[in-house]
Structure formats: structure tokens, C-alpha cells
Amino acid sequence: MPALGDQVQYVRGVGPTVAALLAEKGILTSEDLLYHLPFRFEDRQNPVSLDELKPGETASVIGEVRGSALLRTRRMPLFELTLGQGRHALKCVWFNSPYLQGKFLAGQIVAVYGKVEPSRSTTNFKMIQPQFEILPDATADAETKMLEVGRITPVYESLGGSRLASRWQRRVIFNLLESMRGAVPECLPRTMLERLGFPDRETALREVHFPPEGTPLPQLQSFSTPAQRRLIFEEFFFLELGLELKRRRMKERAGIAFATNDKVREAIREVLPFHPTAAQKRALGEIVADMRAPNPMRRLLQGDVGSGKTIVAFQAMLVALENGYQAALMAPTEILATQHYLAARKLLERSSRKPRIVLLTGSLDDDRKRTNRGLINRGEANLIIGTHALIEEKVEFDRLGLVVVDEQHRFGVVQRFKLMKKPNQPEPDVLVMTATPIPRTLALSLYGDLDLSTLDELPPGRVPIVTRRVPGERAEEVWDFVRRQVAQGRQAYIVYPVIEGAKDDQPELDFSRDESAAARLAPPATVHKTKPKAKTTELFTALEREPAPGAKLGLKSAVEMHEKLRNGPLAGLRVGLLHGRLDADEKDVIMRRFQRGEIDVLVSTTVIEVGVDVANATVMVVEHAERFGLAQLHQLRGRVGRGAPKSYCILVTGDRVSDLGEERLNAMVETQDGFALAELDLRQRGPGEFFGTRQAGLPDFRVANLVRDRQLLELAKLEAARFVEGPDPTVTEAERAGVRSQLKQSWQRKYGLVEAG
Ligand code: ADP
Ligand code: MG
């Protein structure tokens, strides 16, 4: 009896050679092959008639070959194919494709798919570079005809060249489905399927590949047929179920029940520099309630840039300190860790208890590290602030009570997990803060194992930041403006996408994917892996993702512009330079001088992106703004408008701005709502890019898509909670066992062994 777990090599039509190719695509079993879904469908039952076409739309058209020719133009060979339908005709054009010559014979029926463009010649329309398939003729065997014509036909991403293209997959998957009739085990309870109106698993798998006659094409294309929805739901359900179980298991562990008596409340009150917002009060209330409970806290504190997360975290840490425990704060970069360290010292100066605060980052010298580890180990350090070094430097805490992870959104689940694992017992409480707002859907899937507190309000007295786009030619006006602001005692940031000029291969920017072709054609950069520990994660994810375009595109760089500005337009001002290639001490000195107002204008790269807090800075100039991602722009803008004075964000653009770039810039000008911008960012880049890399802990989905399928994610979360809540008498023991076994499998596949279980 064939089973879903069978190795794909034994599937009819596959064999060892093809199996090796499939393995490269992550397809190892029959199940993997069945869950490789078509990405679109062609309606070959009711093909579109050419006179229904509209220029600009993307369509699939079936026609008869009327003629073809290879034209040698001066620039490149052009292949032209004319398809006819009665009186109408469609011209298809391919560039540089001489191999198409001789491929089409008059009278053949061909399906093409592409964007419809008006045509100047005798045909009504044309298509440039369409995808095509020659359809079987009368001599083809019955099975081929049945799979290729007169039906809604699935179109697949190729699994390896033209050999394993759609036609091959249709046949192999069809045969596999036939051979598995009655052999696909259900993995969801029957009553759940009935309640949600989903088909059983076998039916769903069949229909996502070979939709029943009459299925509306738009529904298929938007992945919203019952069969498609069932598979998407299934994938989300097992993710959410795993997260829910993890969350509950954690709650059952023994933790610390912190006391919050008057003494503790007074300790918090005496250091608080301002009245907390209602949102801050609510969030702190939720956090403290968790801390008082005898089980470990696992909570996510999310809020827009500037909503005041830091002070909430410090208050929570004070609760731990007052209870005689240590508290640790982990920041994503050295600059941030140092800033938190200074802020903590300033804040706790007022505390009557005078806790000992210790900084631990990778760049401290070894003696210093050893000393600090000792202090931490003997319990002489109360509040410990650091970077990754906190998990990497084998720190043994004496009495760790609370861990706060101030994370950049790419920090990810895995590291967090390691950190939580570290201390022995009792299990410390953990508070995760996101530096960037995350759309709820993503928060659910990525942080579904955490409880959520949201700061949905900014501290009072914030004046909205004025955001303007300025073309590069008008930079002089921008420098005038900066000078006037400095004359009023304010400070400014000027941010560049790359560190250095011509030889530079180290941009500090994750270029958005849509940028100019030149970016993609640029030769790959050497990836510098010096001192990886001290690096920020952002830099490496950026380097790994794209060949570094850097100055090859004629981008202005921080180093070069720092020189130019202080000798030219900003002469006479105190202009500082900050970028990721300075060592930690140098960065530290510059940041402190900027913070103390000894530097008027800080020329920088995105190292200042996250969290940096200088209330007197009122101007943020971003050059080549079209090249920055939305999350980055929003973070950068969040560096100003932190005090009472009116603040400005000036987005200076280069000469060419892509459509997506336009959309980003317009959004920045129109709104300051981080959640709205995050939504757009997610839509533009997709979840994978949004979060940087897979290491971010975001699962790879086989069927689901976090942007498209968000309602199903919510549904899956509810159903997972309901399932765990149980016991539901309508769910049989066998069904529960089925769910459990599928859960184990899917978590193993998604997360490997680290987090499975
Ligand atoms: P983020 O949420 O981006 O980390 P911060 O915690 O850095 O925000 O806070 C932003 C700024 O607002 C800081 O300068 C902080 O001191 C100030 N702030 C925070 N809460 C309040 C408040 N309730 N009233 C006034 N200022 C506040
Ligand atoms: Mg912060």
C-alpha cells in the first residue's frame, strides 16, 4: 500500500535520477510532491476568446499556429509566432530565442500565458515573452489528452528544467493520486472539518491539483477554493497547535512568583521620570500580573517606534531587583546596549537601593569580560545589560529573575530559545520587545507562543514629524535647512546607504528587491566575516541576500559625504561620522558626544536605525531614500520627534525611483503609523524578506502565504486553542493520535529538532 511518507524515488515516473533533482527542491516523499501545488491554472474548458481580451491584463489564450518566423534584428534575434482563433489573431514575441525555430508547426494548438499588449500590426494583440505549451493533438494518448485539454489545467513551477515542467508534474501527480486512492490518512478531526466546511485530506489534495469541472477560475487563482483553504488551514493549524502547546507547557513549569508590595511600588515610583501613558500602565499591569504568577512569563511587548517600551521594561526589571533577583536586558547592537546601560544608570541614580549595573558586550576586552562575568556569577551585579554576548560568553547568572530581549525583528525565535534555556532553575520570566511594529498576522505566527501586550499610544506632547520628499538636485536647500535648525540649537542626522565610496563592498542596507537591474547585475561582493560576533545581524542578512551593489551604482556614501559636507555646505558645524566599520569604542565615543550635544550633525549609515534616542535631534535626512526598506525608513524617522520640538524627516531621492519605491516614499509622507507601514512593507516584500532570513525563525510554508491567507491563520489559532482546551467528546482517540503524529512531523520539518516536541 503506498503511503504519504514513501520516498519519492519510488513514485511511478520518478526514479533515482529525478529523485535527486527533486531532493534539491526539498521534495523527498510522496507527501512533499502532493503538497507542491500549482501556482496558477488555465481554463482549457472555456478558453478565452481573443475579442474578450483587454490590453494590460494577464491572460491565458489558446490558439492555432498560423505561422512563425525568426527575425534577425540588429540588436538580437526575435522569434514571432502568430496564433489564430477564427477571424482573430494574436502575435507572440520572444527575444533571443532562436531555439524556438522549428518548434511550432502550422495547425498545432498552443496555449500561451502572458500580458496582453496592443499591437500595431494586423493582429489584434500581442504578447511579449509569454509562457507557452503546445497542446496534444489527435494522435496523443488518452491520458495526455485528459490531463492537458478540455479541463482546468494546473500550471506548476518547474522542479528542474523543461523536463520536470508542468506537463511532467501533471502526469506524475495524477498517477500518484490515483495510486493513493483511499490511502491518504486524515490528520484533522472529522467534526472540525464539518464545522469549517472543509473537504477531507484526500479530496483536498486531489482537487488542488485537478479542480472539479466548473470551479471558478478566480477562486482557484486566489487560493480560496475549499480544497485549497483546507490545506492552508491544515498548515497553519499545526503551526498554531505547536505554539499553543509550547505556551501551555511553559506555563506549567515552575517559575518565580515575584511580590509586588508597597515597597516595590515605591521603588518604581521614585525613579519614574514622567507620568506613564495609559497604554504603558496597562502593559506594565499585564507584565506584573505575569510576574506575580508562579509560572514563567513569556510575553511580547509591542508598540510603535517611540511609544515608550524601554521605561516599561525598566519598571519590570525593578520588580525583579526589588525581589532580590537579577534582571538582564539583551539588545541587538552594541550601540543600543550601551545606550540602555547609560539610560539605566541615569534612571536608577534616583533609586534608594543603588543597584549595581553591568554592561557585557562582545567588544569589551577579555579582562573586563572576566570581571563582569564574575560579578554576574556571584550575584554582585543586579542589572545586566548586553548584546548577544550574554548568551555567547557563557555567563552563569547567580539568581536570574527576568530577561528582557529588546530585539530587532530579525532576532528570531531560535536565539530567544537559547537564551531562555540558559539559566538552570527556577525558570526566569522573559519579556520580548520588538523594535519594529509587526502586523498582527505575523506576530501571531512568529510569536504565537507568547502573550501579547501592545502600546497603542504615544507619550503626550509629541508633535507629528513633518515628512517631505526632495529630489537630489535640491540638496542645497536641505543643507540650508539643516544649518538653520542647528542655529536654533537642534541636531540632525544624515543617513547614507553605504559606508564608503568607490571601493566599497559593504553597504549597510538591505536593498529592496525591486531595485534597478544594475543592482542585480553587479558582481557579487566578498562577504566580510571578520568579527562576526560583534556584528549586527542586519548587516549579515543584507550581505547574504544580495550581491552588494554599493558604490557601483554611484551611491553617495557616509564617509565621502562626511568629508564633503563638513568642508562645504555644513562648514563651521560640528559634523560627526558613525558607521558599522568603526570599532565599538569609537562608535561609543561618537554616540556619547552626539547625545551630549557636542556634535551638531551626525553623518551615518543605518547603524543608528534602531532605538537610538537623542531628544534634541530634530532633523533626519535620508539620502537615496528610495533604496531603503519601509521598516528602515520608519525606524530612521523614529530617531527624531522624540522630544517636544517640531521635527522633520527629509527623504532625498536619487534620479530613478521604481514603482515600489514610489509607493514606499508616498506612504512615508502620508502616514506615521508604524503598523500601517508594516502592512505595506509586508505586502511589498513578503514575509521572508520582511523578516530577513529563515534564521529569523519564521517557518517556511508549503501551501500557506502569510500575506494572502491571514484570516485562515486567525481561524487556525482559534481552532488550535479549542483543540488543546478539549476534551471534545466528538473527537475520537484515534483522531487525537492522528493530530499528534502530524504535529510532530510538521514541527520537525519546519524547525528541525531544536524546537520540535
Ligand atoms: P521605543 O518604544 O521606541 O523604545 P522609547 O522607550 O525609547 O521608545 O521612548 C521614546 C521616548 O519617549 C524616550 O525619550 C522616553 O524617555 C520618552 N517617554 C517614554 N514614555 C514617556 C511618557 N509616558 N511620557 C513622556 N515621555 C515618555
Ligand atoms: Mg526602544
XYZ file of C-alpha atoms in Angstrom, residues 263 266-267 270-271 318 322 347-355:
16
model
C 7.912 48.806 48.893
C 7.547 52.898 45.825
C 10.834 51.757 44.247
C 10.804 57.019 42.834
C 12.679 56.504 39.582
C 12.943 46.908 39.042
C 13.369 44.592 44.479
C 17.324 56.313 35.811
C 18.471 54.293 38.787
C 20.620 57.069 40.196
C 17.442 58.161 41.898
C 16.815 54.726 43.325
C 17.499 54.463 47.037
C 18.664 50.892 46.577
C 21.520 51.754 44.173
C 21.599 48.523 42.197
